[in-house]
Structures are given as structure tokens and as C-alpha cells.
mmCIF file of N, CA, C and O in Angstrom:
data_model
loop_
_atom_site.group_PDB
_atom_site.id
_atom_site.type_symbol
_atom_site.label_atom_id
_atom_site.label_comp_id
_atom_site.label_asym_id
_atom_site.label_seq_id
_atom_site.Cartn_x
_atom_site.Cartn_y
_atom_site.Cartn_z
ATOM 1 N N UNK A 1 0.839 -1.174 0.000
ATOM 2 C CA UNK A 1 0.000 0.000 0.000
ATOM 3 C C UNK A 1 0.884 1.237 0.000
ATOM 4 O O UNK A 1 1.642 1.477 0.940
ATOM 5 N N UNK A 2 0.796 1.873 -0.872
ATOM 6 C CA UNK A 2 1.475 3.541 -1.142
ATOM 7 C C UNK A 2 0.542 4.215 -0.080
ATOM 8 O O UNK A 2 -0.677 4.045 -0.067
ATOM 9 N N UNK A 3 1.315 5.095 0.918
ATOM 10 C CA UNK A 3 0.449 6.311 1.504
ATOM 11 C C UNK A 3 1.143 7.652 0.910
ATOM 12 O O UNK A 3 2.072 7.714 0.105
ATOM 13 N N UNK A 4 0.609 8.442 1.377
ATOM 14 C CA UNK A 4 0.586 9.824 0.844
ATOM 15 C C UNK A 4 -0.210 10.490 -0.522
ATOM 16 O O UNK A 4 -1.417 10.444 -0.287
ATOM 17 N N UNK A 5 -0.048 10.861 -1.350
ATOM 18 C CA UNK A 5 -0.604 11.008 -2.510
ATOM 19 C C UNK A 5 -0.797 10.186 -3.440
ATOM 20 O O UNK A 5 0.179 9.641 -3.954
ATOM 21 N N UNK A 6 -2.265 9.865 -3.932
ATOM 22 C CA UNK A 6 -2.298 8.638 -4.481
ATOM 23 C C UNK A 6 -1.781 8.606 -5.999
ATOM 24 O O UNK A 6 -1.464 7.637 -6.689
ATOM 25 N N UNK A 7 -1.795 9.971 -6.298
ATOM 26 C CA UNK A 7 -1.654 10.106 -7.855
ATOM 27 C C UNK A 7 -0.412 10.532 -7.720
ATOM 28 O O UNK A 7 -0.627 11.719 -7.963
ATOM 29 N N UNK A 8 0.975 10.463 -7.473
ATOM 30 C CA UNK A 8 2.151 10.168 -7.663
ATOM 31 C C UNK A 8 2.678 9.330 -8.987
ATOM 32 O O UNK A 8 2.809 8.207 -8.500
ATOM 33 N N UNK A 9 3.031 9.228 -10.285
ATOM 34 C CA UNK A 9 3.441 8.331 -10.862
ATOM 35 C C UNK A 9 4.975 7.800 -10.581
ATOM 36 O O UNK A 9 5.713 8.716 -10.217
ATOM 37 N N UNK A 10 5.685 6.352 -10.685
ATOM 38 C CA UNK A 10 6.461 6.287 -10.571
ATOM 39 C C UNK A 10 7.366 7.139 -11.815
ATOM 40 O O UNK A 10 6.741 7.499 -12.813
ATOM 41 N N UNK A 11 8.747 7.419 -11.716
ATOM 42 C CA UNK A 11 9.105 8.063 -12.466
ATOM 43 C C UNK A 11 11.009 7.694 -13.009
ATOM 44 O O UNK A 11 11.811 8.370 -13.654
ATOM 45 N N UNK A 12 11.119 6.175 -12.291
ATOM 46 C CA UNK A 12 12.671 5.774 -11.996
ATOM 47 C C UNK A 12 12.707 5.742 -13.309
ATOM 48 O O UNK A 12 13.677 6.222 -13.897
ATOM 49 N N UNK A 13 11.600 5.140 -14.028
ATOM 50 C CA UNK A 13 12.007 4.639 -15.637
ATOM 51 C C UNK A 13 11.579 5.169 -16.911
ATOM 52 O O UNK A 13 11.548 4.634 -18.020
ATOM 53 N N UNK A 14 11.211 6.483 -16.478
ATOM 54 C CA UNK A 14 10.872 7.694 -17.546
ATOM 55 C C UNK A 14 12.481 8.382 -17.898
ATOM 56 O O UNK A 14 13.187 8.989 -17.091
ATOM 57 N N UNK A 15 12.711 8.164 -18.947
ATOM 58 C CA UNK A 15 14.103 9.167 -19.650
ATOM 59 C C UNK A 15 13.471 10.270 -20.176
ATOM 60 O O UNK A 15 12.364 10.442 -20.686
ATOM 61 N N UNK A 16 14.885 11.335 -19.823
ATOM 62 C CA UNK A 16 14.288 12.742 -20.885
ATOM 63 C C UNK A 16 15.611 13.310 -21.285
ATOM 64 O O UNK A 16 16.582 13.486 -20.549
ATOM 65 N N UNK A 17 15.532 13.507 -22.247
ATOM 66 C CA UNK A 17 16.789 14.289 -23.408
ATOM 67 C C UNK A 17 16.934 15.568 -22.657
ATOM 68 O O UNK A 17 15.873 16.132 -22.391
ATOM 69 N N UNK A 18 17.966 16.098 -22.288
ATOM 70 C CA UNK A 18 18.049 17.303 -22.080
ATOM 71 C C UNK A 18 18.768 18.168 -22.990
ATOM 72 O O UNK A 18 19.604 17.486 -23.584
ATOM 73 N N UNK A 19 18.793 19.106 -23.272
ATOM 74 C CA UNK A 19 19.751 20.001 -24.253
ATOM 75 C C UNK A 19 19.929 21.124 -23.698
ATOM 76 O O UNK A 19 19.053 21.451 -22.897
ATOM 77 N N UNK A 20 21.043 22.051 -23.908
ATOM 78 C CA UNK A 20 21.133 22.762 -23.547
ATOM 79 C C UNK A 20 21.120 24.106 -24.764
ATOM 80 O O UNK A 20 21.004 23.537 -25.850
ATOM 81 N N UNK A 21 21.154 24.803 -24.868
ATOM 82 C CA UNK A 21 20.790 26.299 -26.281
ATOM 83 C C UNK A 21 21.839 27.350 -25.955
ATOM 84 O O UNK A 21 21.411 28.148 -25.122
ATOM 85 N N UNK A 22 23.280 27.632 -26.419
ATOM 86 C CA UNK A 22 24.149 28.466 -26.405
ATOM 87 C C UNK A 22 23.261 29.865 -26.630
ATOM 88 O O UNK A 22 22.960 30.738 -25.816
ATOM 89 N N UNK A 23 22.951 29.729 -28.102
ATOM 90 C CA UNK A 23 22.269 31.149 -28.735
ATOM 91 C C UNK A 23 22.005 30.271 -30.302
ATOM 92 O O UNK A 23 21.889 29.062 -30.504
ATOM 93 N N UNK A 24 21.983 31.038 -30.931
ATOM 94 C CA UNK A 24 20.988 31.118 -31.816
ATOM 95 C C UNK A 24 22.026 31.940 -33.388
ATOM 96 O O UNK A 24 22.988 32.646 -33.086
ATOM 97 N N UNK A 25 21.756 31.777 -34.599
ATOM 98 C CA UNK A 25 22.329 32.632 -35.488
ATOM 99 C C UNK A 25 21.666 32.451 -36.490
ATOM 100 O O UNK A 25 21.321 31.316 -36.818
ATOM 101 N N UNK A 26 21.368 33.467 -37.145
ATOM 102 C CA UNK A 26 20.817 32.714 -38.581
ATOM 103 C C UNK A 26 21.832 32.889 -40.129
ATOM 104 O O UNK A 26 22.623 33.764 -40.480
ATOM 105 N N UNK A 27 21.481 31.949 -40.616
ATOM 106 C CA UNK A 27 22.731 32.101 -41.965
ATOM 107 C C UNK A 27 21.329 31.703 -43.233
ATOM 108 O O UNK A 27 20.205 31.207 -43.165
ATOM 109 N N UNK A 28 22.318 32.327 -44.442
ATOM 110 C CA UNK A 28 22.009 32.093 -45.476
ATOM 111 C C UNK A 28 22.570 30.909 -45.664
ATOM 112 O O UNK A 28 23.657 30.573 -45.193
ATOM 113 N N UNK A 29 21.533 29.930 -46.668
ATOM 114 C CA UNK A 29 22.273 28.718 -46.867
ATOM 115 C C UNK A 29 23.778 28.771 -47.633
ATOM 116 O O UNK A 29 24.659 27.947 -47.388
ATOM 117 N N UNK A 30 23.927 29.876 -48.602
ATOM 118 C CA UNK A 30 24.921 29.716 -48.859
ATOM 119 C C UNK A 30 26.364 30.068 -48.328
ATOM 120 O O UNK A 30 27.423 29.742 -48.865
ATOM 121 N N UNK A 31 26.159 30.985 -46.869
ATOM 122 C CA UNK A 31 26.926 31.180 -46.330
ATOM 123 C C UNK A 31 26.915 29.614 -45.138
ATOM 124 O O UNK A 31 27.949 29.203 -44.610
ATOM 125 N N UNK A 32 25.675 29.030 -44.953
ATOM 126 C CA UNK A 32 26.305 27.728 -43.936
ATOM 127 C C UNK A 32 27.295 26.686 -45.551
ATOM 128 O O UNK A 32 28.087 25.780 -45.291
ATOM 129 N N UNK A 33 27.118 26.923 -46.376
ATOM 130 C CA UNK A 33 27.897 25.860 -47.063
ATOM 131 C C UNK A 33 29.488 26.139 -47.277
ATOM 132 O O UNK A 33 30.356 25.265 -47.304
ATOM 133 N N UNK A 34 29.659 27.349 -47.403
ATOM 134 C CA UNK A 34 30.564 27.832 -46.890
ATOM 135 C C UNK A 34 31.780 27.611 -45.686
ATOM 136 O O UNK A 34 33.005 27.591 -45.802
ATOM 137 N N UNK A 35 30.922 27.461 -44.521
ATOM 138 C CA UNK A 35 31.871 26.821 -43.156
ATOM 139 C C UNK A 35 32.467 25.793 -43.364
ATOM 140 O O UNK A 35 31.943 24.879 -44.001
ATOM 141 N N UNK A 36 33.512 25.732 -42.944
ATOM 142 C CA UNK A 36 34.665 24.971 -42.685
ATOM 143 C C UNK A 36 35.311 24.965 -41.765
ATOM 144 O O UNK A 36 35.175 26.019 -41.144
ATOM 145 N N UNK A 37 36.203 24.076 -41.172
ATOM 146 C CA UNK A 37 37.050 23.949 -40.219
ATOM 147 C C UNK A 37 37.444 25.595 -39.548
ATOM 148 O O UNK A 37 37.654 26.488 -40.369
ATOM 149 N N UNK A 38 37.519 25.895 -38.155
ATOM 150 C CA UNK A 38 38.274 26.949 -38.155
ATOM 151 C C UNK A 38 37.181 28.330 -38.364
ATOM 152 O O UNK A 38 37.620 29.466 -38.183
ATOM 153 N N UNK A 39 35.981 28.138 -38.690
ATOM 154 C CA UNK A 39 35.223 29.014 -39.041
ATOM 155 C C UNK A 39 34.340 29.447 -37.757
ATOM 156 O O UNK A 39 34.057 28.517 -37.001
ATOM 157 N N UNK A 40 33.843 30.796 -37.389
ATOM 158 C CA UNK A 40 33.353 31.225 -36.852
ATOM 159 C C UNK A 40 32.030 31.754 -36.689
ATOM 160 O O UNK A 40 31.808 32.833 -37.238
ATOM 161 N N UNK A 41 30.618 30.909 -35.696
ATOM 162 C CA UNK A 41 29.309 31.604 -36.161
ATOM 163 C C UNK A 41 29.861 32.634 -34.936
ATOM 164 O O UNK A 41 30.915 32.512 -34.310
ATOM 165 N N UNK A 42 28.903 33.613 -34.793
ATOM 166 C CA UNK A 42 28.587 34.640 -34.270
ATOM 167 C C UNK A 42 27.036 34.266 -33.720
ATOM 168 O O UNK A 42 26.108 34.261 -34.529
ATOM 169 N N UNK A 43 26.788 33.925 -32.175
ATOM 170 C CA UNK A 43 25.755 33.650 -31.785
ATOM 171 C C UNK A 43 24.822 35.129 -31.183
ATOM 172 O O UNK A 43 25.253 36.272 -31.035
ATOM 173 N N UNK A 44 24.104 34.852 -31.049
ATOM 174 C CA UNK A 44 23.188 36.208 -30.496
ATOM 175 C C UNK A 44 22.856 36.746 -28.760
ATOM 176 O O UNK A 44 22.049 37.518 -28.241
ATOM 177 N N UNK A 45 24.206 35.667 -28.162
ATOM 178 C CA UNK A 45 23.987 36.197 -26.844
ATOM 179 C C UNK A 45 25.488 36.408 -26.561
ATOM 180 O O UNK A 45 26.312 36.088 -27.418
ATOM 181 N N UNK A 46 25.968 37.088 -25.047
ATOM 182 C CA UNK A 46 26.858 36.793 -24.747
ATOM 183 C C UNK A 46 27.468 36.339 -24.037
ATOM 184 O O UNK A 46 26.751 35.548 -23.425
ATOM 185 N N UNK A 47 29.185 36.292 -23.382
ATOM 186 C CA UNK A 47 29.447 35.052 -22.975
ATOM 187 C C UNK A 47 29.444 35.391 -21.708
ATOM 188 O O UNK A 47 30.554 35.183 -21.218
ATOM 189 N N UNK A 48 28.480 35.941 -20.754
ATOM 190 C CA UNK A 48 28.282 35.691 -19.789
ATOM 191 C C UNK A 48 26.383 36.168 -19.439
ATOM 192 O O UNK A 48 25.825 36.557 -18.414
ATOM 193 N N UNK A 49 25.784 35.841 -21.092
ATOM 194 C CA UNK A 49 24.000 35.118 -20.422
ATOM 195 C C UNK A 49 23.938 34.106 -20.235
ATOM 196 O O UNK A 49 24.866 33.344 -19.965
ATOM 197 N N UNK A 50 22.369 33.778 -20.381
ATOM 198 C CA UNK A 50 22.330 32.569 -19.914
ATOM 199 C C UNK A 50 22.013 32.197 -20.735
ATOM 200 O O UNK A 50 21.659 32.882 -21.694
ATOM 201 N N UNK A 51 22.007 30.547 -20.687
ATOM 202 C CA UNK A 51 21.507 29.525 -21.654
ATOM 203 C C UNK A 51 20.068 28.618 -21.775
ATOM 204 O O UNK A 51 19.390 28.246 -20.817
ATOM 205 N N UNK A 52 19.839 28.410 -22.947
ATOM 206 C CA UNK A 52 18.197 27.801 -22.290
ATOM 207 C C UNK A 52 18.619 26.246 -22.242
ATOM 208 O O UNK A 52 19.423 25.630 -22.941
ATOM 209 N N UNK A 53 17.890 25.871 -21.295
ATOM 210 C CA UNK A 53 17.810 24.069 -21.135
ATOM 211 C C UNK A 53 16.390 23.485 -21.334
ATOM 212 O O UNK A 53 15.328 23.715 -20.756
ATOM 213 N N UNK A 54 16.629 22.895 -22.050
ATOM 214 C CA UNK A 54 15.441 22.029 -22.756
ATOM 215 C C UNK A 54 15.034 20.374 -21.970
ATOM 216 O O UNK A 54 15.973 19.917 -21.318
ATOM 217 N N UNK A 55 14.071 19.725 -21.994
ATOM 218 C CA UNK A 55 13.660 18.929 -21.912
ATOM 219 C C UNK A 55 12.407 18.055 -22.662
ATOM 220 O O UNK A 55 11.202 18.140 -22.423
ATOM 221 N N UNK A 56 13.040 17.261 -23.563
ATOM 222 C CA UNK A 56 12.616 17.212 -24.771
ATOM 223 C C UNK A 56 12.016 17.765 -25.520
ATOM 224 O O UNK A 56 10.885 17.447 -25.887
ATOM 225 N N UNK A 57 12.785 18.897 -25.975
ATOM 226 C CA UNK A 57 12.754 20.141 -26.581
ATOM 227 C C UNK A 57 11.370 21.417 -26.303
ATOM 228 O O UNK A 57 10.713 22.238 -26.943
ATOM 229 N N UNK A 58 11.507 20.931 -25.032
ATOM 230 C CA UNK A 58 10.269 21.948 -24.275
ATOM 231 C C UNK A 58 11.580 22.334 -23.395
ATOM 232 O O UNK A 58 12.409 21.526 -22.975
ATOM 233 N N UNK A 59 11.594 24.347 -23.124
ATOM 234 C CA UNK A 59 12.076 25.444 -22.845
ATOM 235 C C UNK A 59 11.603 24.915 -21.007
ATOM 236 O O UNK A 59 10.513 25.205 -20.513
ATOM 237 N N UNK A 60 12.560 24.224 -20.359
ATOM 238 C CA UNK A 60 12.521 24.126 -18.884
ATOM 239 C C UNK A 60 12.913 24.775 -18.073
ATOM 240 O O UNK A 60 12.567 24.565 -16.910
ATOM 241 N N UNK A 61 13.811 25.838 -18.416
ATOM 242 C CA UNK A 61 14.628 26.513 -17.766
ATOM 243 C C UNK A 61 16.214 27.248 -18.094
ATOM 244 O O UNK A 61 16.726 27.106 -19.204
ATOM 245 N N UNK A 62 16.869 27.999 -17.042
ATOM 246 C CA UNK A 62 17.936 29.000 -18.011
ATOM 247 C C UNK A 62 18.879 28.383 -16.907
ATOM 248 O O UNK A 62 18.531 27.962 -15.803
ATOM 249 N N UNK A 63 19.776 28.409 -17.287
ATOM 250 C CA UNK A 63 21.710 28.457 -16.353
ATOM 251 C C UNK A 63 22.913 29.201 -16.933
ATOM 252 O O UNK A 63 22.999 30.198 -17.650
ATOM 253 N N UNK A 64 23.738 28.448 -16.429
ATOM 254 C CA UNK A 64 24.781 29.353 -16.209
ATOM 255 C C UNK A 64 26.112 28.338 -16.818
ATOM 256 O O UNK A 64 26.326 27.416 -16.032
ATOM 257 N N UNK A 65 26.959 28.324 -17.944
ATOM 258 C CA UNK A 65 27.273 27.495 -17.566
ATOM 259 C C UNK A 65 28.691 27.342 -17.208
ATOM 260 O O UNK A 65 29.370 28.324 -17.509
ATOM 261 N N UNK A 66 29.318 26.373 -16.647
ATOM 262 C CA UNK A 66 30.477 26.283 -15.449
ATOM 263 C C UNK A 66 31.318 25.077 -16.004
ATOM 264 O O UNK A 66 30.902 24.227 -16.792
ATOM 265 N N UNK A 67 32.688 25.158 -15.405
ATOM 266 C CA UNK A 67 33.530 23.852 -15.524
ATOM 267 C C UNK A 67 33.178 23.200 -13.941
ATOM 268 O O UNK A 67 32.997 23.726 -12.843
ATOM 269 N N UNK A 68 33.185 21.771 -14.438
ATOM 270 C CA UNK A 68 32.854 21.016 -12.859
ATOM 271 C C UNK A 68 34.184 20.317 -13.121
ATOM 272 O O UNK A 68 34.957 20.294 -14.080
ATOM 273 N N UNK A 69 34.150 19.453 -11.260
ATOM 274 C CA UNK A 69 35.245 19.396 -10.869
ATOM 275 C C UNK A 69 36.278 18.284 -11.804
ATOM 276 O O UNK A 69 37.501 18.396 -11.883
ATOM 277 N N UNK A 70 35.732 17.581 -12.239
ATOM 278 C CA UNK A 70 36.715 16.656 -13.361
ATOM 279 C C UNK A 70 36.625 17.265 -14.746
ATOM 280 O O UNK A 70 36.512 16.485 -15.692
ATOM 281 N N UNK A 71 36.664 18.680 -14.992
ATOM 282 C CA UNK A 71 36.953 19.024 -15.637
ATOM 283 C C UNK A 71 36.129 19.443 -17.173
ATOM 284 O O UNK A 71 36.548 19.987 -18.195
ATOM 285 N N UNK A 72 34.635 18.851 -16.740
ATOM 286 C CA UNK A 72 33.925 18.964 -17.859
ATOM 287 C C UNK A 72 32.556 19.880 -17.676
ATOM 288 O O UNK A 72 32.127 20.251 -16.583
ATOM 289 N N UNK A 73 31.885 20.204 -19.112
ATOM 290 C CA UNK A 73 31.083 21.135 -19.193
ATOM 291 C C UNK A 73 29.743 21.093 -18.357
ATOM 292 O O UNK A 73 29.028 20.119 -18.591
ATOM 293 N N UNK A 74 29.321 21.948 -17.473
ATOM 294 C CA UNK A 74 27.768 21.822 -16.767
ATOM 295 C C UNK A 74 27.261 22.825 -17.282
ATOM 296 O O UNK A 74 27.551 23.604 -18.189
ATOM 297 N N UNK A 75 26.209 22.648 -16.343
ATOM 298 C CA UNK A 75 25.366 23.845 -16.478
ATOM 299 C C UNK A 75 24.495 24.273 -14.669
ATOM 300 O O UNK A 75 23.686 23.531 -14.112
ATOM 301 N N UNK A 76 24.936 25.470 -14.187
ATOM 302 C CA UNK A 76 24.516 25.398 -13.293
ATOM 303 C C UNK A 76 23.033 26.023 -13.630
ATOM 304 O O UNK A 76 22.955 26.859 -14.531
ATOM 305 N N UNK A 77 21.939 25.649 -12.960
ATOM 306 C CA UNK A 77 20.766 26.077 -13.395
ATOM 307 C C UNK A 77 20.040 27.221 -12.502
ATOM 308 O O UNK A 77 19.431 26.856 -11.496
ATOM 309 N N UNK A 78 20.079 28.312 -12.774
ATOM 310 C CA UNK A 78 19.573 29.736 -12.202
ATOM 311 C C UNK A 78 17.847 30.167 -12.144
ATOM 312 O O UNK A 78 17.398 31.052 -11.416
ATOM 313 N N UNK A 79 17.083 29.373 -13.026
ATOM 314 C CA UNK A 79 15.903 29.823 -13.466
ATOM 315 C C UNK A 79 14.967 28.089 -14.258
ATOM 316 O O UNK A 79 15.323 27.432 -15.237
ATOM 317 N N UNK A 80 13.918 27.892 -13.447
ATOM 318 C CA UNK A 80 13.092 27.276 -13.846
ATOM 319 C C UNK A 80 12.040 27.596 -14.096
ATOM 320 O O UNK A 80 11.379 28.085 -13.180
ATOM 321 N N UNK A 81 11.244 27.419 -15.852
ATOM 322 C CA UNK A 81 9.997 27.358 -16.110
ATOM 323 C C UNK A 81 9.279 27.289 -15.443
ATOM 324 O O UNK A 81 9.679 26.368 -14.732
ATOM 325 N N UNK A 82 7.902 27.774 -14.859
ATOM 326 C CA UNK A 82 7.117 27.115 -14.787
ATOM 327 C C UNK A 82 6.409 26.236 -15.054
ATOM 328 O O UNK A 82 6.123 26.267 -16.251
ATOM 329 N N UNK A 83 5.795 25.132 -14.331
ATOM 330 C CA UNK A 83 5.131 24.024 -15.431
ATOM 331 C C UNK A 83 3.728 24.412 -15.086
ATOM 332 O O UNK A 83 3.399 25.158 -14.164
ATOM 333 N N UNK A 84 3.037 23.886 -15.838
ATOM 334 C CA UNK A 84 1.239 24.570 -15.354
ATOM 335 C C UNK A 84 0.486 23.050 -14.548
ATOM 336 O O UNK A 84 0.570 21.963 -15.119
ATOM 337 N N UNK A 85 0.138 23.123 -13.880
ATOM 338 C CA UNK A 85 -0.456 21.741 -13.114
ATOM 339 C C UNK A 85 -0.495 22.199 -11.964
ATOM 340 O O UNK A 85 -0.888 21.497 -11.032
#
């Protein structure tokens, strides 16, 4: 017997894609055919906004993002969506 809230779903074995959104640029196709190695977009934010984080490609929230301690890319998270429910 579960107590507390009955409508709880379990949730151990639900996956969700997360992504994270630097910025944004738009190109002419013939300037993306163009890029090559070494080439530079120019995104539309800068390097100290924030970023959007996605959850399967629904806008969940904004961060920050950081080097963690072994050395690889995070995202610390500053701002969550609201969800409606």
C-alpha cells in the first residue's frame, strides 16, 4: 500500500533528453555551405547570459554554464519554467 498522494506516478524509468541552447544565429544557406574547419558563427547572446535548457525540446529553464570538478562542461541552473499543473 502507497500512503501519501495517491496520484504520484512512478518516475525511476521515464528518460528525458536534455539540451542545452548556447544562442541562436541565422545564416544564409549559402553562407552555412561555406563553413569549414576553423570558421566562426557569431551567436546572439553573450558570454556571460544565460543559456536555455530544454527537456525534450520543451524550454525548462535557463543556467549558467560552469567547468565542474573533473573538468567537464555543466550547467549550473539559475531559473526554472514554470510548469502549469
Amino acid at each position: 500500500m502507497v500512503s501519501g498522494n495517491k496520484n504520484i506516478i512512478p518516475n525511476d524509468g521515464i528518460r528525458v533528453e536534455l539540451s542545452v541552447t548556447l544562442g541562436t544565429a541565422d545564416l544564409r544557406v549559402h553562407q552555412l555551405l561555406k563553413l569549414g574547419r576553423g570558421a566562426v558563427v557569431e551567436l546572439d547572446r553573450g558570454i556571460n547570459d544565460y543559456v536555455d535548457i530544454y527537456a525534450n525540446d520543451v524550454l525548462i529553464g535557463r543556467g549558467e554554464v560552469i567547468i565542474t570538478e573533473n573538468d567537464s562542461i555543466g550547467i549550473s541552473v539559475t531559473e526554472m519554467i514554470g510548469s502549469k499543473g
